[in-house]
Amino acid sequence: MISLKNPTQIARMRDAGKILREVEDEVRLAIRPGVSTAELDELAEKLIRRNHAIPSSLHYEGYPCSICASINDEVVHGIPNPKRILQEGDIISVDCTLLLDGWQADSAFTAGVGQISGEAEKLIRVTEECFWKGVRECVVGNRLGDVGYAIDRHARMNGFSTIREFTGHGIGREMHEDPAVYNFGDPGRGLRLRRGMTLAVEPMIAMGDWHLTIDDDGWCARTKDHSWCAHYEHTIAITEEGYPEILTLPGFTWEAEK
Ligand code: MF3
Ligand code: CO
Ligand code: CO
């Protein structure tokens, strides 16, 4: 069931998104060689709680931490660990969800650790571009297939592949609501987008093949061929005007369009 949000509810999700942006920007600044993923997790949890929010991932279906920290060939759901030390040249995807006054915000980014290869730089850039290609399609009257198609097309055009086993999702009072937001699809097909929809759009893009395996911890997903992967996610709302507002990117306007 898809729950549409009214402008008052979207305003509350905007508040959650603003805090999440501050948290993730702080975590990004802490990324450097020698830091453990557990330290990033502790930092995120501290900042979330300081802002009177709750880390949604902590204890979610038994997940033990406040962020997911996925390095190199890890795609999503990497569990932070004090023994997992960032090395120069790594790329790390940080995914965080928080709950503020009953409303969720969900966002992820991938960053390089120190100097990274040109190909890794390209992967991160293209993954962010895939997000923007997709979110530009999130206008009233378009369909979810338009969104997925735009994302996947851009990945392919750059020689990369789109992860198919995880998707974006509706979001609101729950972290995961209907509909599933596929990162591939057929233009003109799928659910029609409406005012009041709030979605997490989150392309996950691999340098090589998109097939995944899950680690023995039951969480961490990595590419079978060990090709590196990037992730970029924002929570968006389709507003009364019929256009997407990026709730986890406060101040963004389409006038200064990417
Ligand atoms: N933030 C993730 C998403 O984008 C979900 C987190 S899974 C958890 O949907 F187990 F870490 F909570
Ligand atoms: Co997320
Ligand atoms: Co999400």
PDB file of N, CA, C and O and ligand atoms in Angstrom, residues 95 97 106 202 233, ligand 2:
ATOM      1  N   ASP A  95      25.705   4.419   4.441  1.00  0.00           N
ATOM      2  CA  ASP A  95      24.250   4.498   4.301  1.00  0.00           C
ATOM      3  C   ASP A  95      23.658   4.633   5.690  1.00  0.00           C
ATOM      4  O   ASP A  95      23.956   3.830   6.579  1.00  0.00           O
ATOM      5  N   THR A  97      20.058   5.798   8.061  1.00  0.00           N
ATOM      6  CA  THR A  97      18.635   6.130   8.146  1.00  0.00           C
ATOM      7  C   THR A  97      18.357   6.581   9.568  1.00  0.00           C
ATOM      8  O   THR A  97      18.859   5.969  10.518  1.00  0.00           O
ATOM      9  N   ASP A 106      16.498   8.756   4.828  1.00  0.00           N
ATOM     10  CA  ASP A 106      17.428   7.690   4.407  1.00  0.00           C
ATOM     11  C   ASP A 106      18.324   8.269   3.315  1.00  0.00           C
ATOM     12  O   ASP A 106      17.821   8.847   2.343  1.00  0.00           O
ATOM     13  N   GLU A 202      17.919   5.213  -4.906  1.00  0.00           N
ATOM     14  CA  GLU A 202      19.259   4.816  -4.472  1.00  0.00           C
ATOM     15  C   GLU A 202      19.964   3.876  -5.435  1.00  0.00           C
ATOM     16  O   GLU A 202      20.045   2.677  -5.180  1.00  0.00           O
ATOM     17  N   GLU A 233      22.169   7.767  -2.453  1.00  0.00           N
ATOM     18  CA  GLU A 233      20.758   7.723  -2.073  1.00  0.00           C
ATOM     19  C   GLU A 233      20.307   9.038  -1.455  1.00  0.00           C
ATOM     20  O   GLU A 233      21.019   9.627  -0.633  1.00  0.00           O
TER      21      GLU A 233
HETATM   22 CO    CO B   2      19.763   3.780   2.861  1.00  0.00          CO
END
